[in-house]
PDB file of C-alpha atoms in Angstrom:
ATOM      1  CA  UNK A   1       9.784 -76.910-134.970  1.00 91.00           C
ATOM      2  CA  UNK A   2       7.021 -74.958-132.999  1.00 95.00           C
ATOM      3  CA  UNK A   3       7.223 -74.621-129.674  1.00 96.00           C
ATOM      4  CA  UNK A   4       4.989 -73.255-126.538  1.00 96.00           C
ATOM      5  CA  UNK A   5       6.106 -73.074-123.352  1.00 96.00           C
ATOM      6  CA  UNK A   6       6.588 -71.676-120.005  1.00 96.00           C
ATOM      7  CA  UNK A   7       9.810 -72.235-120.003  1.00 96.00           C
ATOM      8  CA  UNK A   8      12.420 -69.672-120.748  1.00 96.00           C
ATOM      9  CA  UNK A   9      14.343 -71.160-123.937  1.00 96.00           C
ATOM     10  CA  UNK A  10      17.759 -71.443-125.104  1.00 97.00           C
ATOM     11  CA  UNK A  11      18.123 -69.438-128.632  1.00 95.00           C
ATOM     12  CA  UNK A  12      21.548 -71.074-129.225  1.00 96.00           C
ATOM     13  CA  UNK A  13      20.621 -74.569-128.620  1.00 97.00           C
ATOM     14  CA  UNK A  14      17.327 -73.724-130.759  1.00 97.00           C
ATOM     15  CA  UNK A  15      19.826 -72.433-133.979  1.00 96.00           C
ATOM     16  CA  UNK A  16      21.895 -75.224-133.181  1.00 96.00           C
ATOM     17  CA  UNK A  17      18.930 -77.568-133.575  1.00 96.00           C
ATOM     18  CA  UNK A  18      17.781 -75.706-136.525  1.00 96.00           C
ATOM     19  CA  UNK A  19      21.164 -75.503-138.425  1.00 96.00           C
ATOM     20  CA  UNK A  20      21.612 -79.696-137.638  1.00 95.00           C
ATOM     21  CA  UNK A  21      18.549 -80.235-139.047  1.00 95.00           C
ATOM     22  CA  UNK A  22      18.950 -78.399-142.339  1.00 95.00           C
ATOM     23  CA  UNK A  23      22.667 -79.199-142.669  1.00 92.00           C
ATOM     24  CA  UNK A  24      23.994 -78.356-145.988  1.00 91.00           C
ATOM     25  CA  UNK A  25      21.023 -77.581-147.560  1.00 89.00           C
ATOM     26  CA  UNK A  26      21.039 -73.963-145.559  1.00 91.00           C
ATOM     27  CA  UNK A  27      23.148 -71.130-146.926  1.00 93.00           C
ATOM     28  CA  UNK A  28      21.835 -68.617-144.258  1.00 95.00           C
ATOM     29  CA  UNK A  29      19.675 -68.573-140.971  1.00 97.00           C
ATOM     30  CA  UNK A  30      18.025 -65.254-140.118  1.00 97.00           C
ATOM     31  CA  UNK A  31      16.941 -65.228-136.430  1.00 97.00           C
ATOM     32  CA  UNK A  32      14.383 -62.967-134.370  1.00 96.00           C
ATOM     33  CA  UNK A  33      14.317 -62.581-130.842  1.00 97.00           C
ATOM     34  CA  UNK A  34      11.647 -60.827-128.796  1.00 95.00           C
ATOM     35  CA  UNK A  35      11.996 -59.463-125.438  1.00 95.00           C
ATOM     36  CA  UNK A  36       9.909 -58.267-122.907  1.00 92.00           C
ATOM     37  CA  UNK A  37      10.191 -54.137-123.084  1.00 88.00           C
ATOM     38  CA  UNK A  38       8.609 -51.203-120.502  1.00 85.00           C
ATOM     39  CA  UNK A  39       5.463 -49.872-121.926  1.00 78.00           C
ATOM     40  CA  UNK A  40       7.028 -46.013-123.117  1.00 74.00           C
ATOM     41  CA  UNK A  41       9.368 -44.294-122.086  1.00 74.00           C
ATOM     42  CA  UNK A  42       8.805 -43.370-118.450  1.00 78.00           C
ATOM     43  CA  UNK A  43       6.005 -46.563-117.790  1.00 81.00           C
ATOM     44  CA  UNK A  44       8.326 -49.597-116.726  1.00 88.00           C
ATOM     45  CA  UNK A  45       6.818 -52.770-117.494  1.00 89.00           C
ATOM     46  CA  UNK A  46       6.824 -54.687-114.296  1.00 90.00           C
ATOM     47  CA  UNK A  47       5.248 -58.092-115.730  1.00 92.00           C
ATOM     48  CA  UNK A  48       3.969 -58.951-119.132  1.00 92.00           C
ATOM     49  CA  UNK A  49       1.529 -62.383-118.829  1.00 95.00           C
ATOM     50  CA  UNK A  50       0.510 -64.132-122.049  1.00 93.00           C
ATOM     51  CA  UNK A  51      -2.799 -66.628-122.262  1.00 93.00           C
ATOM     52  CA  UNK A  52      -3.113 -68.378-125.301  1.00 92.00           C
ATOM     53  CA  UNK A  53      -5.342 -70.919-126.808  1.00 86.00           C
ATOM     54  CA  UNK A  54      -4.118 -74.741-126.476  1.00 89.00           C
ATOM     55  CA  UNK A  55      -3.561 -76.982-129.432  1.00 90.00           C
ATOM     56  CA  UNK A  56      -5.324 -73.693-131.475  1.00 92.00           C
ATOM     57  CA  UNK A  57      -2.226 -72.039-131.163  1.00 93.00           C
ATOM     58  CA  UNK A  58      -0.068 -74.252-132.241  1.00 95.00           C
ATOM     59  CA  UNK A  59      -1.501 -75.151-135.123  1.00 95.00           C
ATOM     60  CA  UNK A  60      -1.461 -71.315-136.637  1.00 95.00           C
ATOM     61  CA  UNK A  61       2.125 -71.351-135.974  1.00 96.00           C
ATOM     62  CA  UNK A  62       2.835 -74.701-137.757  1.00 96.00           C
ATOM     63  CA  UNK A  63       0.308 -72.957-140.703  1.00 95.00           C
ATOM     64  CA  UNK A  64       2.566 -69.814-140.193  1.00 95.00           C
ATOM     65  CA  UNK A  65       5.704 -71.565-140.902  1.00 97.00           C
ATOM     66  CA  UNK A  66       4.635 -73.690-143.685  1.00 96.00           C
ATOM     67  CA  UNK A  67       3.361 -70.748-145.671  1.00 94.00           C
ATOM     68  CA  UNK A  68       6.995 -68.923-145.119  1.00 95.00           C
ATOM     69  CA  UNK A  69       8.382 -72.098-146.321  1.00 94.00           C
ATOM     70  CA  UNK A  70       6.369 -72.331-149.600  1.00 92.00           C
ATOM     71  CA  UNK A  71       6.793 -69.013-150.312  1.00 92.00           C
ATOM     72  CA  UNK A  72      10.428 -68.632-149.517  1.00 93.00           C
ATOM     73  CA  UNK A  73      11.792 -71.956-150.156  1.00 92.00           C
ATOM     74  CA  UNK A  74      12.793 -72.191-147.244  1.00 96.00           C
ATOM     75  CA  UNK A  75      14.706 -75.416-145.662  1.00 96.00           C
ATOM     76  CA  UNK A  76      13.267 -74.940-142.135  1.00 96.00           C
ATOM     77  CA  UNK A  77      12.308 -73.069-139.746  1.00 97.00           C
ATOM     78  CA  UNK A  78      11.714 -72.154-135.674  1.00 97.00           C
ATOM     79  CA  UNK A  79       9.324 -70.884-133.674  1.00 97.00           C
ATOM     80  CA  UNK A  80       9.412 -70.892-129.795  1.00 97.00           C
ATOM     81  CA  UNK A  81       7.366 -68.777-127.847  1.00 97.00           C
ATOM     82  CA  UNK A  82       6.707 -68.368-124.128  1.00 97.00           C
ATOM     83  CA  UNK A  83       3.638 -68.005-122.368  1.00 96.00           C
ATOM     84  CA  UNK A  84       2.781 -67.319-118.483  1.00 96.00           C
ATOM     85  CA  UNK A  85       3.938 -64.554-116.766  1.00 95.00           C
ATOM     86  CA  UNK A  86       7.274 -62.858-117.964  1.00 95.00           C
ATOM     87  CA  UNK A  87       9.325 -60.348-116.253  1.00 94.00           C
ATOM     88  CA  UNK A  88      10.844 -57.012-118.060  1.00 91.00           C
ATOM     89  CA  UNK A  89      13.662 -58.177-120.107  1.00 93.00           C
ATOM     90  CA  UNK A  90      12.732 -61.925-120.441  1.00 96.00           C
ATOM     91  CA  UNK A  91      12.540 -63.830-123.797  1.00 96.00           C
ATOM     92  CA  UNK A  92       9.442 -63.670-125.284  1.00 96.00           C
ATOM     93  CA  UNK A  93       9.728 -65.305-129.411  1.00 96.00           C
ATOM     94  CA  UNK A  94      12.441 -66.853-131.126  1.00 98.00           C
ATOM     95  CA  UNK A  95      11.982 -66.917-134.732  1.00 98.00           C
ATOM     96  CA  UNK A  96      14.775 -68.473-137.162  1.00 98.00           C
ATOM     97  CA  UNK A  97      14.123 -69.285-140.857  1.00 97.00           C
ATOM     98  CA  UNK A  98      16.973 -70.970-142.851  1.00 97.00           C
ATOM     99  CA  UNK A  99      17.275 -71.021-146.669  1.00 96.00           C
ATOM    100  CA  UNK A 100      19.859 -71.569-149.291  1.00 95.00           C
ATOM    101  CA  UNK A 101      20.141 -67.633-149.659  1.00 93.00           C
ATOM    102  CA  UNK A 102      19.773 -65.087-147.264  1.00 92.00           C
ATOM    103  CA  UNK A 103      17.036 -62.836-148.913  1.00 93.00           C
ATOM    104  CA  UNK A 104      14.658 -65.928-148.894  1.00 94.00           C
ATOM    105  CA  UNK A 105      15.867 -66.538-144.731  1.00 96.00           C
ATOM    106  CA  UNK A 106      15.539 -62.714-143.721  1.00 94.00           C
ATOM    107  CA  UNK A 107      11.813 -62.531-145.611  1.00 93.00           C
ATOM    108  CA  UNK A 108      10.566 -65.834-144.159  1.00 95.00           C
ATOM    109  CA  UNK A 109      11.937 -64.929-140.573  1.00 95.00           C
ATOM    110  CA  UNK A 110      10.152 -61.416-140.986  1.00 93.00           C
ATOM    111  CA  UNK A 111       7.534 -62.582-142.192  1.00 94.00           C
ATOM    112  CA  UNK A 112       6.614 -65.248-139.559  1.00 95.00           C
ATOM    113  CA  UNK A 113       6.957 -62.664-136.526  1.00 93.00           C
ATOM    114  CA  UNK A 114       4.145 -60.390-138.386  1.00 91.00           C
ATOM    115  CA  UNK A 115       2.112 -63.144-138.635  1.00 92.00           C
ATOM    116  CA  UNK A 116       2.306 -64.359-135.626  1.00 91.00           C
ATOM    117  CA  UNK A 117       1.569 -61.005-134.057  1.00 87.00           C
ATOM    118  CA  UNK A 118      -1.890 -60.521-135.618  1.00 86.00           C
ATOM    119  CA  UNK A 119      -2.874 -64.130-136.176  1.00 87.00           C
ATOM    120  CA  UNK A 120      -1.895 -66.437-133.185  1.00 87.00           C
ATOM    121  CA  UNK A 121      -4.244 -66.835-130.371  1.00 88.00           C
ATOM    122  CA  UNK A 122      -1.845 -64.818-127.610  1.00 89.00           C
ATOM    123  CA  UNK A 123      -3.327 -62.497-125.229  1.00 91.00           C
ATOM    124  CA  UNK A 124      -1.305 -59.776-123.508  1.00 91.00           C
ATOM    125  CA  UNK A 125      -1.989 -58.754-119.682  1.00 90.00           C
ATOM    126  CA  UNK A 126       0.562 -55.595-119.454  1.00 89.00           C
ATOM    127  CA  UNK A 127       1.285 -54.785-115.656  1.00 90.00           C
ATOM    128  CA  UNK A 128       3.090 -51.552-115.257  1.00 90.00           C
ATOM    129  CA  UNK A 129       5.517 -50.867-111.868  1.00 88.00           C
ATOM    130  CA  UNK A 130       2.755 -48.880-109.666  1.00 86.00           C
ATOM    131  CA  UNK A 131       0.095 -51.596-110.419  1.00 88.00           C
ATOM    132  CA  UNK A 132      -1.577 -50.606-113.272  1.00 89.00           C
ATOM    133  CA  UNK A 133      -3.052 -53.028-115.472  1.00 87.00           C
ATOM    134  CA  UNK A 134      -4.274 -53.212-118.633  1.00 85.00           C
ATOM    135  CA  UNK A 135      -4.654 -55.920-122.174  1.00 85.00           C
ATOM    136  CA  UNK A 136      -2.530 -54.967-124.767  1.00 80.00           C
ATOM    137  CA  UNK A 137      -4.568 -54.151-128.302  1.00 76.00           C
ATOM    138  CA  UNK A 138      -3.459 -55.175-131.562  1.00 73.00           C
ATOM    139  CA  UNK A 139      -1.542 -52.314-132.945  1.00 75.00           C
ATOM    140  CA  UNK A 140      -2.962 -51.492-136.824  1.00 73.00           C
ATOM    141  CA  UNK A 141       0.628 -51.099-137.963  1.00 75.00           C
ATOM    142  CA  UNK A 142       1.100 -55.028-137.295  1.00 72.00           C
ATOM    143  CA  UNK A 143      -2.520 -55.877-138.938  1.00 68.00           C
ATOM    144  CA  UNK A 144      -1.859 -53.669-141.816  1.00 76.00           C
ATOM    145  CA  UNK A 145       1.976 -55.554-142.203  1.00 75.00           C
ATOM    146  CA  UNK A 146       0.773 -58.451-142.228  1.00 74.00           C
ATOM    147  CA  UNK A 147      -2.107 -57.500-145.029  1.00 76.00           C
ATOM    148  CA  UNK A 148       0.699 -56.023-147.104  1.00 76.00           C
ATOM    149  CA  UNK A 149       2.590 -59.916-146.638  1.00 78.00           C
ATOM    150  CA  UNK A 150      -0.526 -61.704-147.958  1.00 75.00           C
ATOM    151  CA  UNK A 151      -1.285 -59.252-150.775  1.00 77.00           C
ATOM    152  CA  UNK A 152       2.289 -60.292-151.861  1.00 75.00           C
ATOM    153  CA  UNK A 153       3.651 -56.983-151.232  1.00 68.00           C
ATOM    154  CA  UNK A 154       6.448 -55.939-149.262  1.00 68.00           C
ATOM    155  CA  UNK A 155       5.518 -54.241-145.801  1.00 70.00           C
ATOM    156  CA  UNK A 156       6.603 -50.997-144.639  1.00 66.00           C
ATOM    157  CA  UNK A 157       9.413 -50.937-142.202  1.00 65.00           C
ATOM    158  CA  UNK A 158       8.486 -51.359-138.876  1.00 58.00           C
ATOM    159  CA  UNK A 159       7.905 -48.914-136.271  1.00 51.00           C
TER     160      UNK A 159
END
């Protein structure tokens, strides 16, 4: 299920959804969610606003998910993100993968929320309390995760 919305989503009807669709089949559900967080220390985030690219976007997180489900084996999976403008501390992503076995759900779940960092069409207007503005960049560490996913390695922990 990949949703993209303005909307502010529930993540317990989402794993509800998730775990009735998968029923038995699912041993485990990982789940990821993202939040809205200040800048750095001592730069409050006052409003983060997301663009993204209609129909474009939606299709890289459907690919997304159905390459952590061939590679995992995994029996489904969720992704719902938000777009518009968000205040600090709002929902951003939910991400839930659900396999037979936990290793396969927590890879699959981590794996989709690299992925969608560096390869779905979002764009991130940060506006700090005082007014200033600024679009976020693409931090390396998230490109170079996501290289180490699709060279089949493992990725360093996050930062």
């Amino acid at each position: 299920m990949i949703i993209v919305q303005e909307a502010d989503f529930d993540s317990a009807a989402l794993l509800a959804r998730l775990r009735e669709q998968v029923g038995a089949e699912a041993g485990a559900i990982v789940t990821f969610t993202g939040y809205v967080r200040d800048f750095a220390p001592g730069q409050a985030t006052e409003t983060l606003y997301l663009e993204h690219y209609p129909g474009m976007c939606e299709r890289e997180l459907h690919d997304i998910a159905a390459t952590a489900q061939q590679r995992w084996n995994l029996a489904g999976t969720t992704i719902a993100h938000r777009v518009g403008a968000l205040q600090r501390n709002a929902q951003i992503v939910f991400v839930a993968a659900a396999s037979a076995h936990r290793g396969d759900a927590f890879r699959g779940c981590e794996y989709m929320i690299d992925a969608l960092k560096t390869r779905a069409p979002f764009w991130k207007r940060e506006t700090l309390q005082g007014g200033r503005s600024f679009w976020v960049e693409q931090r390396a560490a998230d490109h170079e995760r996501t290289q180490a996913w699709d060279a089949g390695d493992a990725p360093k922990e996050p930062t």
